Every structure is written in structure tokens, then in C-alpha cells.
Amino acid sequence: MAATGTSAKERYSDKELEEFKTLILDKIEKATAQLDLYKSAYMNDSNNGTDDTSPTFKAFDEGSETMSKESNSQLAIRQEKFIRDLKNALIRIENKTYGVCRVTGKLIKKERLKLVPHATLSIEAKNMQK
């Protein structure tokens, strides 16, 4: 175990955690707005006014509509997971364990956390998984 007073930080300061919290709250807000778009596109009424067009086009249109709904559904599921991961990161901030790699126990670099604020693995640990 490292003795107290060593130069290696064991966790981010409260000020740094507050900065990450602001970043994450902003990302949650944007991700939630995006999720609402996916859901509204998915739930959207399927009447695109193709009733009076040829049957061939109507069949094609319904096929692409189904693909679009599946695509929006998948995007919504991914977005919900992203939001859940961000909310879990907020819990780690409250517990003051945010930014600590769950494999190595070392601090995850700030640059990585700014790009992937819900990261729980350092690049070192991530590379070990490959």
C-alpha cells in the first residue's frame, strides 16, 4: 500500500468531481433530448400519404418504414443505456469513486473522462481486455 503523502493521486478532488458532474449533467440533458426524438420518430403515425400511390411503392414504403422503426428502436435502446451509464457515473461522483479504474485502481486520465465521462476502465485496463 502506498503511504500517505505520495505524489500519486488516489481520487479526483471535489472541485474536479464537480467539473465532471457539470459535464455529465449536460450530456444527460442532451442524450435525453435525443432519446425523445428517437422515441417520437418510433411512435410516429405511419400515415405518410402514400394511400393513393401505386401498390409497389406502398409496399416498399412500408418496408423502409419498418426498417426505420427498428433502427430508431435500436438507437433508443442504446441511448437509454448511455443515459443509465451517465447516471451511474453521477453516483460514483457522489461516492467519490469517480474516475478510478475498476481493474487497476488507478485514476483514469482526465482526457479520457472528458471524452467518455461514463468510463470505468483506464486505457491500460481496456487494452488488457483485448
PDB file of C-alpha atoms in Angstrom:
ATOM      1  CA  MET A   1       0.000   0.000   0.000  1.00  0.00           C
ATOM      2  CA  ALA A   2       1.180   3.500  -0.767  1.00  0.00           C
ATOM      3  CA  ALA A   3       1.906   5.649   2.230  1.00  0.00           C
ATOM      4  CA  THR A   4       0.016   8.899   2.622  1.00  0.00           C
ATOM      5  CA  GLY A   5       1.812  11.849   1.171  1.00  0.00           C
ATOM      6  CA  THR A   6       2.917  10.109  -2.026  1.00  0.00           C
ATOM      7  CA  SER A   7       2.682  12.053  -5.256  1.00  0.00           C
ATOM      8  CA  ALA A   8       0.178   9.645  -6.870  1.00  0.00           C
ATOM      9  CA  LYS A   9      -3.420  10.817  -6.528  1.00  0.00           C
ATOM     10  CA  GLU A  10      -5.912   8.235  -5.350  1.00  0.00           C
ATOM     11  CA  ARG A  11      -9.015  10.171  -6.411  1.00  0.00           C
ATOM     12  CA  TYR A  12     -10.062  13.382  -8.083  1.00  0.00           C
ATOM     13  CA  SER A  13     -10.559  16.459  -5.903  1.00  0.00           C
ATOM     14  CA  ASP A  14     -14.047  17.658  -5.023  1.00  0.00           C
ATOM     15  CA  LYS A  15     -13.535  20.598  -7.403  1.00  0.00           C
ATOM     16  CA  GLU A  16     -12.583  18.236 -10.243  1.00  0.00           C
ATOM     17  CA  LEU A  17     -15.534  15.970  -9.435  1.00  0.00           C
ATOM     18  CA  GLU A  18     -17.836  18.999  -9.596  1.00  0.00           C
ATOM     19  CA  GLU A  19     -16.482  19.818 -13.090  1.00  0.00           C
ATOM     20  CA  PHE A  20     -17.164  16.249 -14.226  1.00  0.00           C
ATOM     21  CA  LYS A  21     -20.638  16.401 -12.672  1.00  0.00           C
ATOM     22  CA  THR A  22     -21.448  19.518 -14.719  1.00  0.00           C
ATOM     23  CA  LEU A  23     -20.164  17.830 -17.885  1.00  0.00           C
ATOM     24  CA  ILE A  24     -22.205  14.670 -17.196  1.00  0.00           C
ATOM     25  CA  LEU A  25     -25.413  16.564 -16.365  1.00  0.00           C
ATOM     26  CA  ASP A  26     -25.053  18.429 -19.676  1.00  0.00           C
ATOM     27  CA  LYS A  27     -24.555  15.134 -21.532  1.00  0.00           C
ATOM     28  CA  ILE A  28     -27.592  13.581 -19.805  1.00  0.00           C
ATOM     29  CA  GLU A  29     -29.726  16.560 -20.841  1.00  0.00           C
ATOM     30  CA  LYS A  30     -28.609  16.297 -24.487  1.00  0.00           C
ATOM     31  CA  ALA A  31     -28.906  12.497 -24.516  1.00  0.00           C
ATOM     32  CA  THR A  32     -32.434  12.685 -23.076  1.00  0.00           C
ATOM     33  CA  ALA A  33     -33.478  15.185 -25.760  1.00  0.00           C
ATOM     34  CA  GLN A  34     -32.032  12.847 -28.411  1.00  0.00           C
ATOM     35  CA  LEU A  35     -33.850   9.879 -26.859  1.00  0.00           C
ATOM     36  CA  ASP A  36     -37.120  11.801 -27.025  1.00  0.00           C
ATOM     37  CA  LEU A  37     -36.508  12.368 -30.761  1.00  0.00           C
ATOM     38  CA  TYR A  38     -35.884   8.656 -31.335  1.00  0.00           C
ATOM     39  CA  LYS A  39     -38.990   7.717 -29.378  1.00  0.00           C
ATOM     40  CA  SER A  40     -41.191  10.238 -31.170  1.00  0.00           C
ATOM     41  CA  ALA A  41     -39.857   9.031 -34.542  1.00  0.00           C
ATOM     42  CA  TYR A  42     -40.540   5.452 -33.478  1.00  0.00           C
ATOM     43  CA  MET A  43     -44.035   6.213 -32.212  1.00  0.00           C
ATOM     44  CA  ASN A  44     -44.813   8.496 -35.156  1.00  0.00           C
ATOM     45  CA  ASP A  45     -48.028   7.856 -37.014  1.00  0.00           C
ATOM     46  CA  SER A  46     -47.268   5.769 -40.096  1.00  0.00           C
ATOM     47  CA  ASN A  47     -49.516   7.740 -42.419  1.00  0.00           C
ATOM     48  CA  ASN A  48     -47.138   9.280 -44.932  1.00  0.00           C
ATOM     49  CA  GLY A  49     -49.827   9.931 -47.504  1.00  0.00           C
ATOM     50  CA  THR A  50     -48.940   7.005 -49.777  1.00  0.00           C
ATOM     51  CA  ASP A  51     -52.502   5.641 -49.859  1.00  0.00           C
ATOM     52  CA  ASP A  52     -53.134   6.898 -53.377  1.00  0.00           C
ATOM     53  CA  THR A  53     -49.818   5.765 -54.897  1.00  0.00           C
ATOM     54  CA  SER A  54     -49.051   2.524 -56.667  1.00  0.00           C
ATOM     55  CA  PRO A  55     -49.129  -0.706 -54.572  1.00  0.00           C
ATOM     56  CA  THR A  56     -45.474  -1.418 -55.365  1.00  0.00           C
ATOM     57  CA  PHE A  57     -44.318   1.881 -53.930  1.00  0.00           C
ATOM     58  CA  LYS A  58     -46.613   1.429 -50.932  1.00  0.00           C
ATOM     59  CA  ALA A  59     -45.055  -1.982 -50.147  1.00  0.00           C
ATOM     60  CA  PHE A  60     -41.568  -0.535 -50.499  1.00  0.00           C
ATOM     61  CA  ASP A  61     -42.511   2.392 -48.288  1.00  0.00           C
ATOM     62  CA  GLU A  62     -43.900   0.090 -45.574  1.00  0.00           C
ATOM     63  CA  GLY A  63     -40.695  -1.981 -45.705  1.00  0.00           C
ATOM     64  CA  SER A  64     -38.496   1.057 -45.263  1.00  0.00           C
ATOM     65  CA  GLU A  65     -40.815   2.305 -42.545  1.00  0.00           C
ATOM     66  CA  THR A  66     -40.349  -0.978 -40.655  1.00  0.00           C
ATOM     67  CA  MET A  67     -36.568  -0.696 -41.082  1.00  0.00           C
ATOM     68  CA  SER A  68     -36.724   2.868 -39.854  1.00  0.00           C
ATOM     69  CA  LYS A  69     -38.754   1.860 -36.775  1.00  0.00           C
ATOM     70  CA  GLU A  70     -36.299  -0.940 -35.980  1.00  0.00           C
ATOM     71  CA  SER A  71     -33.397   1.441 -36.440  1.00  0.00           C
ATOM     72  CA  ASN A  72     -34.990   4.081 -34.192  1.00  0.00           C
ATOM     73  CA  SER A  73     -35.796   1.407 -31.628  1.00  0.00           C
ATOM     74  CA  GLN A  74     -32.153   0.261 -31.564  1.00  0.00           C
ATOM     75  CA  LEU A  75     -30.958   3.861 -31.303  1.00  0.00           C
ATOM     76  CA  ALA A  76     -33.387   4.452 -28.413  1.00  0.00           C
ATOM     77  CA  ILE A  77     -32.142   1.342 -26.574  1.00  0.00           C
ATOM     78  CA  ARG A  78     -28.502   2.448 -26.982  1.00  0.00           C
ATOM     79  CA  GLN A  79     -29.397   5.967 -25.853  1.00  0.00           C
ATOM     80  CA  GLU A  80     -31.184   4.631 -22.748  1.00  0.00           C
ATOM     81  CA  LYS A  81     -28.080   2.586 -21.850  1.00  0.00           C
ATOM     82  CA  PHE A  82     -25.872   5.656 -22.368  1.00  0.00           C
ATOM     83  CA  ILE A  83     -28.095   7.718 -20.038  1.00  0.00           C
ATOM     84  CA  ARG A  84     -28.069   4.918 -17.433  1.00  0.00           C
ATOM     85  CA  ASP A  85     -24.247   4.761 -17.636  1.00  0.00           C
ATOM     86  CA  LEU A  86     -24.042   8.538 -17.178  1.00  0.00           C
ATOM     87  CA  LYS A  87     -26.364   8.384 -14.156  1.00  0.00           C
ATOM     88  CA  ASN A  88     -24.182   5.642 -12.669  1.00  0.00           C
ATOM     89  CA  ALA A  89     -21.204   7.963 -13.163  1.00  0.00           C
ATOM     90  CA  LEU A  90     -23.052  10.605 -11.104  1.00  0.00           C
ATOM     91  CA  ILE A  91     -23.421   8.047  -8.301  1.00  0.00           C
ATOM     92  CA  ARG A  92     -19.671   7.394  -8.454  1.00  0.00           C
ATOM     93  CA  ILE A  93     -19.098  11.157  -8.188  1.00  0.00           C
ATOM     94  CA  GLU A  94     -21.269  11.271  -5.052  1.00  0.00           C
ATOM     95  CA  ASN A  95     -19.320   8.285  -3.644  1.00  0.00           C
ATOM     96  CA  LYS A  96     -16.045   9.992  -4.627  1.00  0.00           C
ATOM     97  CA  THR A  97     -15.017   6.877  -6.574  1.00  0.00           C
ATOM     98  CA  TYR A  98     -15.490   8.523  -9.979  1.00  0.00           C
ATOM     99  CA  GLY A  99     -12.528   8.293 -12.326  1.00  0.00           C
ATOM    100  CA  VAL A 100     -10.918   5.325 -10.557  1.00  0.00           C
ATOM    101  CA  CYS A 101     -10.310   2.337 -12.851  1.00  0.00           C
ATOM    102  CA  ARG A 102     -12.250  -0.676 -11.579  1.00  0.00           C
ATOM    103  CA  VAL A 103      -9.457  -3.035 -12.685  1.00  0.00           C
ATOM    104  CA  THR A 104      -6.195  -1.259 -11.874  1.00  0.00           C
ATOM    105  CA  GLY A 105      -7.443   1.060  -9.114  1.00  0.00           C
ATOM    106  CA  LYS A 106      -5.524   3.915 -10.746  1.00  0.00           C
ATOM    107  CA  LEU A 107      -7.007   7.218 -11.834  1.00  0.00           C
ATOM    108  CA  ILE A 108      -8.415   7.280 -15.348  1.00  0.00           C
ATOM    109  CA  LYS A 109      -6.843  10.144 -17.302  1.00  0.00           C
ATOM    110  CA  LYS A 110      -8.869  13.357 -17.424  1.00  0.00           C
ATOM    111  CA  GLU A 111      -8.679  13.448 -21.229  1.00  0.00           C
ATOM    112  CA  ARG A 112     -10.388  10.042 -21.408  1.00  0.00           C
ATOM    113  CA  LEU A 113     -13.079  11.040 -18.916  1.00  0.00           C
ATOM    114  CA  LYS A 114     -13.836  14.216 -20.853  1.00  0.00           C
ATOM    115  CA  LEU A 115     -14.403  12.135 -23.994  1.00  0.00           C
ATOM    116  CA  VAL A 116     -16.066   9.159 -22.260  1.00  0.00           C
ATOM    117  CA  PRO A 117     -17.393  10.526 -18.957  1.00  0.00           C
ATOM    118  CA  HIS A 118     -19.005   7.213 -18.010  1.00  0.00           C
ATOM    119  CA  ALA A 119     -15.742   5.233 -18.390  1.00  0.00           C
ATOM    120  CA  THR A 120     -14.917   2.806 -15.581  1.00  0.00           C
ATOM    121  CA  LEU A 121     -11.736   1.442 -17.162  1.00  0.00           C
ATOM    122  CA  SER A 122      -8.422   3.117 -17.880  1.00  0.00           C
ATOM    123  CA  ILE A 123      -6.935   2.669 -21.360  1.00  0.00           C
ATOM    124  CA  GLU A 124      -4.443   0.269 -19.773  1.00  0.00           C
ATOM    125  CA  ALA A 125      -7.249  -1.941 -18.414  1.00  0.00           C
ATOM    126  CA  LYS A 126      -9.252  -1.619 -21.638  1.00  0.00           C
ATOM    127  CA  ASN A 127      -6.268  -2.858 -23.659  1.00  0.00           C
ATOM    128  CA  MET A 128      -5.861  -5.845 -21.323  1.00  0.00           C
ATOM    129  CA  GLN A 129      -9.367  -6.991 -22.300  1.00  0.00           C
ATOM    130  CA  LYS A 130      -8.458  -7.380 -25.982  1.00  0.00           C
TER     131      LYS A 130
END
